[in-house]
PDB file of C-alpha atoms in Angstrom:
ATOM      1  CA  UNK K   1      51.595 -27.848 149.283  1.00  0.00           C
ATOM      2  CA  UNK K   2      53.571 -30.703 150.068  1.00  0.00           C
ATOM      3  CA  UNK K   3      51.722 -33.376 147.615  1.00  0.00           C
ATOM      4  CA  UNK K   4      52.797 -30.301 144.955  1.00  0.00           C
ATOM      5  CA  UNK K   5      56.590 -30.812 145.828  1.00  0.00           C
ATOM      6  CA  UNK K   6      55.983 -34.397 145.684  1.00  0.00           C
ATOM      7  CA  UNK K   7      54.672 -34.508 142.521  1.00  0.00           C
ATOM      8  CA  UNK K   8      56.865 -31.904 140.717  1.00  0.00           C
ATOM      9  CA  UNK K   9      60.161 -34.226 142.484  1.00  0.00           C
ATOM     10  CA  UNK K  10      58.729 -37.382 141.135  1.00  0.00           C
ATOM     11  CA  UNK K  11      58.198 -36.161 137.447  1.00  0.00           C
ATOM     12  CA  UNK K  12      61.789 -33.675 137.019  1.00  0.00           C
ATOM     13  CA  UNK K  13      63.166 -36.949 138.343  1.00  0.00           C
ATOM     14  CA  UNK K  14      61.156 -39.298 135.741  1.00  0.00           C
ATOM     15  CA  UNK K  15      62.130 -37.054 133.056  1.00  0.00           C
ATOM     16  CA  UNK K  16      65.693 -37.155 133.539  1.00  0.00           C
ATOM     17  CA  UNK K  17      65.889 -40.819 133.702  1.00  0.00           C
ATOM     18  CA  UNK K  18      64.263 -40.368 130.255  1.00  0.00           C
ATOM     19  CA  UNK K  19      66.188 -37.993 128.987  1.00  0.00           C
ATOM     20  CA  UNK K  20      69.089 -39.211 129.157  1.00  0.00           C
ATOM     21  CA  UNK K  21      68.644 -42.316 127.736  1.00  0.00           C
ATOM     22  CA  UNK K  22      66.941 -40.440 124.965  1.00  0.00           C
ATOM     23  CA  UNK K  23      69.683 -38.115 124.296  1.00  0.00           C
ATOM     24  CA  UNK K  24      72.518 -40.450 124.221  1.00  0.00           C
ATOM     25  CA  UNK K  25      74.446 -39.751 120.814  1.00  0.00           C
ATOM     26  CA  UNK K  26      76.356 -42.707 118.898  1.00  0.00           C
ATOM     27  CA  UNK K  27      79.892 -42.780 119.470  1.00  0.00           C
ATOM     28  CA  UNK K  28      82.613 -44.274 117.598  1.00  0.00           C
ATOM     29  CA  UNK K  29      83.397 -47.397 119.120  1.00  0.00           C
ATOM     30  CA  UNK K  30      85.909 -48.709 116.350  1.00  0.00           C
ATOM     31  CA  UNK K  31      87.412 -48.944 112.878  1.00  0.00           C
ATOM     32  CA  UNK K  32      88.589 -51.436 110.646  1.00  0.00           C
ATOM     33  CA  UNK K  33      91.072 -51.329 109.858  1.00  0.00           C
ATOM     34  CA  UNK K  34      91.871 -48.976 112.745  1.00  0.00           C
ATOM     35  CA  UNK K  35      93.693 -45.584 113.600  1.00  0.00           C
ATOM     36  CA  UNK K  36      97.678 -45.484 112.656  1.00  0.00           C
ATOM     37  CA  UNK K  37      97.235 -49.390 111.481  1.00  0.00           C
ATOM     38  CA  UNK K  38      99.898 -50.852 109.121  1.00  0.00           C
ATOM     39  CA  UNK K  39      97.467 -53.129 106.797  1.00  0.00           C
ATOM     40  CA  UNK K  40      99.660 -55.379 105.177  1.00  0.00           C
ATOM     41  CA  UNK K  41      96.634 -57.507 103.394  1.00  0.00           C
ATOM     42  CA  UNK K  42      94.262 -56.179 100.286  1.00  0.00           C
ATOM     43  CA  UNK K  43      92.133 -53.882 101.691  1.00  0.00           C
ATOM     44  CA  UNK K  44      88.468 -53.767  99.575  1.00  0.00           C
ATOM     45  CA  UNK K  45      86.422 -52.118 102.410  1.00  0.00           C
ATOM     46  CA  UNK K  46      86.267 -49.764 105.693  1.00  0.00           C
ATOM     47  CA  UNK K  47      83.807 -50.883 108.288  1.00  0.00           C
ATOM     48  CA  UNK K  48      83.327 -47.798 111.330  1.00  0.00           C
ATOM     49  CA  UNK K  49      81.025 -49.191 114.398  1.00  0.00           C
ATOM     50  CA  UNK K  50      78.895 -47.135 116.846  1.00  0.00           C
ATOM     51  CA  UNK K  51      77.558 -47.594 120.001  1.00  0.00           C
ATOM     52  CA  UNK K  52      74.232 -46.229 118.543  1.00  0.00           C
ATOM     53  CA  UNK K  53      72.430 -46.540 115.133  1.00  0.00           C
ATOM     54  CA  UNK K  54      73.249 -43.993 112.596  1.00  0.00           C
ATOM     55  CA  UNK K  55      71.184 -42.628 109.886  1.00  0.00           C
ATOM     56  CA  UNK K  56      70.671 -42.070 106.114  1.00  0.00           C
ATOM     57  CA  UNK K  57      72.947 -39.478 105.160  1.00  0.00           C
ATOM     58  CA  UNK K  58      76.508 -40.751 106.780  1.00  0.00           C
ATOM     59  CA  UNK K  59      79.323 -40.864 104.596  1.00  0.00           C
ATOM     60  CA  UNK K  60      83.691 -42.305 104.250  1.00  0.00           C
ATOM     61  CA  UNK K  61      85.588 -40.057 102.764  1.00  0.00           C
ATOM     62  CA  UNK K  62      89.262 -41.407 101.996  1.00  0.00           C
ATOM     63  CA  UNK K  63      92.398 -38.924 100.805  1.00  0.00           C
ATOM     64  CA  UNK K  64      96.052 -40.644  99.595  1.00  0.00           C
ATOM     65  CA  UNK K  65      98.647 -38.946 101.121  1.00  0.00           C
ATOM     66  CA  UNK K  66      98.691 -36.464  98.334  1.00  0.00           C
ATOM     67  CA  UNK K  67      95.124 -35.745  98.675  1.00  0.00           C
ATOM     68  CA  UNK K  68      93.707 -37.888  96.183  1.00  0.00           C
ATOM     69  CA  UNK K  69      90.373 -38.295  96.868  1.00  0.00           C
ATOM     70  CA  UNK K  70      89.947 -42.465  96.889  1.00  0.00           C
ATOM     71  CA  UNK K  71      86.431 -43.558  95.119  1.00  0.00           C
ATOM     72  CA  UNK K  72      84.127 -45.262  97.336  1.00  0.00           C
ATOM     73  CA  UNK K  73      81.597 -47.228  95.440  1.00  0.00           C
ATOM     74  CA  UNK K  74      79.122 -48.031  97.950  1.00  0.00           C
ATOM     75  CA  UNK K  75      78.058 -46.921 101.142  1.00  0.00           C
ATOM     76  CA  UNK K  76      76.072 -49.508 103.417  1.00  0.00           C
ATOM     77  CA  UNK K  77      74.237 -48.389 106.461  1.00  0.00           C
ATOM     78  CA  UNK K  78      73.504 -51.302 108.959  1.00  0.00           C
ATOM     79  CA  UNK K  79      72.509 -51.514 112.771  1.00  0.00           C
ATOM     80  CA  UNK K  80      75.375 -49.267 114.101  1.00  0.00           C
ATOM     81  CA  UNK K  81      77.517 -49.837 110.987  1.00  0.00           C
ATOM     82  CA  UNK K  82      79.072 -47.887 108.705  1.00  0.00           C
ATOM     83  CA  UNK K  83      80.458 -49.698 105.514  1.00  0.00           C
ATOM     84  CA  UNK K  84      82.671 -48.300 102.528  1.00  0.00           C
ATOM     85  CA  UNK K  85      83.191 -50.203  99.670  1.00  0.00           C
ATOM     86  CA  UNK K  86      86.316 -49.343  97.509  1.00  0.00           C
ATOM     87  CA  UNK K  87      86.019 -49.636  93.963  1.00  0.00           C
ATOM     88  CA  UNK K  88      89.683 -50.982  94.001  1.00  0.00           C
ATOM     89  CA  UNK K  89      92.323 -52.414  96.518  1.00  0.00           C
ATOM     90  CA  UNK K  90      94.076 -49.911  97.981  1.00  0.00           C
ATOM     91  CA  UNK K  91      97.767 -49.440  96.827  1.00  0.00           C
ATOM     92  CA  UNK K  92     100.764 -48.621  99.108  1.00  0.00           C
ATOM     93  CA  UNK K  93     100.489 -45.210 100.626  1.00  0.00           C
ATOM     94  CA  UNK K  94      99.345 -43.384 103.510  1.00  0.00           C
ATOM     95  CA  UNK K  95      95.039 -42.570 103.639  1.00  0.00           C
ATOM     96  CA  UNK K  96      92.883 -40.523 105.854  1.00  0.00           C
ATOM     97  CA  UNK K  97      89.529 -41.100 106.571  1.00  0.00           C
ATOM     98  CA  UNK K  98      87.013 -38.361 107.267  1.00  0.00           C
ATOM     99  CA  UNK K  99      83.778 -39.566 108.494  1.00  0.00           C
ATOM    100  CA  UNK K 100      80.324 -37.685 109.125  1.00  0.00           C
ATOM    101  CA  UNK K 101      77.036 -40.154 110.734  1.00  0.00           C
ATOM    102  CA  UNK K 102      73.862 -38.859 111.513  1.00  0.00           C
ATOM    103  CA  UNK K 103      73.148 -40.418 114.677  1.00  0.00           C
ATOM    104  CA  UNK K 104      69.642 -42.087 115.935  1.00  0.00           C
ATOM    105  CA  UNK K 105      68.758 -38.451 117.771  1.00  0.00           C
ATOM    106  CA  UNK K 106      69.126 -36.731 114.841  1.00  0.00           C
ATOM    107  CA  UNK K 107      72.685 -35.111 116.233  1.00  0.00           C
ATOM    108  CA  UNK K 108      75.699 -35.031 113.694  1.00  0.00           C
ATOM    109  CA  UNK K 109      78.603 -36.131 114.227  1.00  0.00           C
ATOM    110  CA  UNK K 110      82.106 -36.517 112.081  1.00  0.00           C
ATOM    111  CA  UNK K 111      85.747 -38.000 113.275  1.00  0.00           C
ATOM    112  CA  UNK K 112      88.687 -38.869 110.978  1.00  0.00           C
ATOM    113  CA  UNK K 113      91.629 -41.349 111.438  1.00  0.00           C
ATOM    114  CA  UNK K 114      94.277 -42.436 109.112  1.00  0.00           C
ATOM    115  CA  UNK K 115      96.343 -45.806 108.400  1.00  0.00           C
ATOM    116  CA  UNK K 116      99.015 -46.742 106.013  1.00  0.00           C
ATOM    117  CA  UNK K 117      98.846 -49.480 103.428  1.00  0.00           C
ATOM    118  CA  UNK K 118     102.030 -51.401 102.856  1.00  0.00           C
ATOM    119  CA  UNK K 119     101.441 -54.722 101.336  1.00  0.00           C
ATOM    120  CA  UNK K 120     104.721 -57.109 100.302  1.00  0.00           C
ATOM    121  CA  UNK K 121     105.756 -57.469  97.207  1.00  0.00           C
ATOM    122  CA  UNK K 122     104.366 -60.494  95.166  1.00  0.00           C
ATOM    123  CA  UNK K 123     108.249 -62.086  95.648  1.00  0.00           C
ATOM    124  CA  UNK K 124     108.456 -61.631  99.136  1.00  0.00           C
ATOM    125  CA  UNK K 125     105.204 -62.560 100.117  1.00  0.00           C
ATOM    126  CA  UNK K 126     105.795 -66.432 100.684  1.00  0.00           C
ATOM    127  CA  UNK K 127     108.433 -65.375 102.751  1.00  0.00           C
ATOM    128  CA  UNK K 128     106.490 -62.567 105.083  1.00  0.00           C
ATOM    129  CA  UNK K 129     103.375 -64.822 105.054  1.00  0.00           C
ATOM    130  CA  UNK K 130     103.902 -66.969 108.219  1.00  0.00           C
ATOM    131  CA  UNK K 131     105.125 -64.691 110.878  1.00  0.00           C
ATOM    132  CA  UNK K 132     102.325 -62.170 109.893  1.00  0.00           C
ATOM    133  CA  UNK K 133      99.251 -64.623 110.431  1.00  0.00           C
ATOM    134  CA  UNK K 134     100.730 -65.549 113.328  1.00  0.00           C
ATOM    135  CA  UNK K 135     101.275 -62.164 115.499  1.00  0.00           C
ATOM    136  CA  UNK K 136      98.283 -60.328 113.297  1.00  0.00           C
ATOM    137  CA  UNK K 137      95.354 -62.166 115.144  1.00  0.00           C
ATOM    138  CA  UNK K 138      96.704 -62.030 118.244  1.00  0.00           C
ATOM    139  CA  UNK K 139      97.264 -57.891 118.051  1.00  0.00           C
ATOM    140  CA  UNK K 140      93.576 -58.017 116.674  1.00  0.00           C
ATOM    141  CA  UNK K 141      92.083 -60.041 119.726  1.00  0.00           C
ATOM    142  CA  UNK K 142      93.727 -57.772 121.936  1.00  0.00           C
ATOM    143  CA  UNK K 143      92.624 -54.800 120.662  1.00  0.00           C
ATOM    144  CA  UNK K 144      88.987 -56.430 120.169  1.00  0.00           C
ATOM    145  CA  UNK K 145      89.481 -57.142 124.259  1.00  0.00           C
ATOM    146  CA  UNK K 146      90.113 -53.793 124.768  1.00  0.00           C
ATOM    147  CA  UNK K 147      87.565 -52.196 122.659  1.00  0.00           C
ATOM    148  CA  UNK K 148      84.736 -54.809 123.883  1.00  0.00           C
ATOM    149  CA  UNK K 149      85.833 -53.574 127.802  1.00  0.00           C
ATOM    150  CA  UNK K 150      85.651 -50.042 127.059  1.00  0.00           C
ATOM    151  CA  UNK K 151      81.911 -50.610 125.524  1.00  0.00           C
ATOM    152  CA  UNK K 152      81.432 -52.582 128.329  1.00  0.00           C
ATOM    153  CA  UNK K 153      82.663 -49.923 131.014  1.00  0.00           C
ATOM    154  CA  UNK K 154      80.359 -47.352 129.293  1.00  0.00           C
ATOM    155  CA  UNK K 155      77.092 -49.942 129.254  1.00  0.00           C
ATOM    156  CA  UNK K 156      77.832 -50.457 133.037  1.00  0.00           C
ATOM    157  CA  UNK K 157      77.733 -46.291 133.298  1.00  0.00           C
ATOM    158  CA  UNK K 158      74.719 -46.169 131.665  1.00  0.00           C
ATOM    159  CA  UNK K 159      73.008 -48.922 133.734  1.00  0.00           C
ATOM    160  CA  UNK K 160      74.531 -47.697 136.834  1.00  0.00           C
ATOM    161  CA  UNK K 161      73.165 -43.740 136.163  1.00  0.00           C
ATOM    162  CA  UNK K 162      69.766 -45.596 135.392  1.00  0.00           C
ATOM    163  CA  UNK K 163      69.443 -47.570 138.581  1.00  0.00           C
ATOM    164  CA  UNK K 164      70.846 -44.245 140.742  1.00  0.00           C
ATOM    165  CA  UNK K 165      67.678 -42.933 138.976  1.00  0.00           C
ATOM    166  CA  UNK K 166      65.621 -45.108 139.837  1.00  0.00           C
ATOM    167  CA  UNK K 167      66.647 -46.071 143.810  1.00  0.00           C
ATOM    168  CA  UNK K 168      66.025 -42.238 143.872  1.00  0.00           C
ATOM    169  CA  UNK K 169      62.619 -42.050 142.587  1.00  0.00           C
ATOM    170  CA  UNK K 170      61.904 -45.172 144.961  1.00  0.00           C
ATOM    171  CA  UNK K 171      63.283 -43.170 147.996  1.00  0.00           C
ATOM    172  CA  UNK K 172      61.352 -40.031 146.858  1.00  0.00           C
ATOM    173  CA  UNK K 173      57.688 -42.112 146.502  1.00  0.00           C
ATOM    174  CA  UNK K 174      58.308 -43.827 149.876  1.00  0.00           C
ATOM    175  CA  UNK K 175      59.612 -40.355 151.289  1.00  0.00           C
ATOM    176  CA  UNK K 176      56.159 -38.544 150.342  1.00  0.00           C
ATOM    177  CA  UNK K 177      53.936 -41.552 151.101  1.00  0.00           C
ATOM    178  CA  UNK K 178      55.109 -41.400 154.630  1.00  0.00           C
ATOM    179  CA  UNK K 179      55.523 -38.069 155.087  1.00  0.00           C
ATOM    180  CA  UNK K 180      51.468 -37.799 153.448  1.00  0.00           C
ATOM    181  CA  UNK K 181      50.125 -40.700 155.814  1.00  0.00           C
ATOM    182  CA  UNK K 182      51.359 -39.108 159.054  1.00  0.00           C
ATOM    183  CA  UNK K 183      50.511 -35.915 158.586  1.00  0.00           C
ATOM    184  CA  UNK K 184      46.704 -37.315 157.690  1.00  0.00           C
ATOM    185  CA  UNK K 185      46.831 -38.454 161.289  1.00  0.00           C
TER     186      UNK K 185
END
């Protein structure tokens, strides 16, 4: 009876270590350029990352402010990436993007964010140009820092859940092998 308990604890508790690394879903872990950003440079492309792979099938959708749907001429599907190319640079205005990924499980999943578009006029660019390149890639490395801690919060999660899993399982085993040895006496 009790090598039955034993052996039903050790496999629920092998298939939820498993399981949930099996189940994970991707997650959006950033955009380019990113939600409520003021891109002030031509912008060609849209770039959305994932924790996960995604699959076939995932699509950008971009709106203008009006609703003008904005052409995206190719879609490219890499390792966790998501890439729109735009058929043209993207005017002043306000655009929403609407995004749907098939992730590595199989599960869909679809987000949206928006940014605005307000490049200088061709006079005024000589004069706009320094002070831009110098705060831009600082606001960028920041925000890279923070997006590159999150991911690395949620790795450490995931590790930590595994190795709970697995000091369990150990503690189980030893439990059972013990508790089988002494009553054989």
């Amino acid at each position: 009876m009790l090598k039955r308990i034993f052996t039903a604890t050790v496999a629920f508790l092998l298939a939820m270590t498993i399981s949930t690394s099996a189940s994970a879903h991707s997650h959006l872990s950033g955009t380019h350029p990113t939600d409520g950003e003021v891109v002030t440079e031509p912008l060609n492309e849209i770039i959305l990352e994932f924790d996960g792979d995604i699959e076939q099938g995932s699509f950008i959708d971009v709106t203008t402010s009006e609703g003008q749907a904005v052409d995206v001429q190719d879609l490219i599907i890499g390792e966790g990436t998501l890439t729109g190319t735009l058929a043209e640079t993207l005017p002043n205005d306000d655009y929403q993007v609407n995004w749907s990924i098939i992730s590595a499980d199989g599960h869909p999943l679809e987000g949206e964010f928006s940014f605005t578009v307000d490049r200088a006029t061709p006079e005024s660019v000589e004069e706009t140009a320094d002070p831009s390149e110098t705060t831009e890639p600082a606001e960028h490395s920041i925000e890279d820092q923070e997006e590159a801690a999150a991911a690395d919060e949620t790795e450490e999660e995931s590790s930590s859940m595994s190795i709970l899993f697995i000091v369990l399982l150990v503690i189980v085993v030893a439990g059972g092998v013990f508790f089988l040895t002494k009553r054989k006496k």
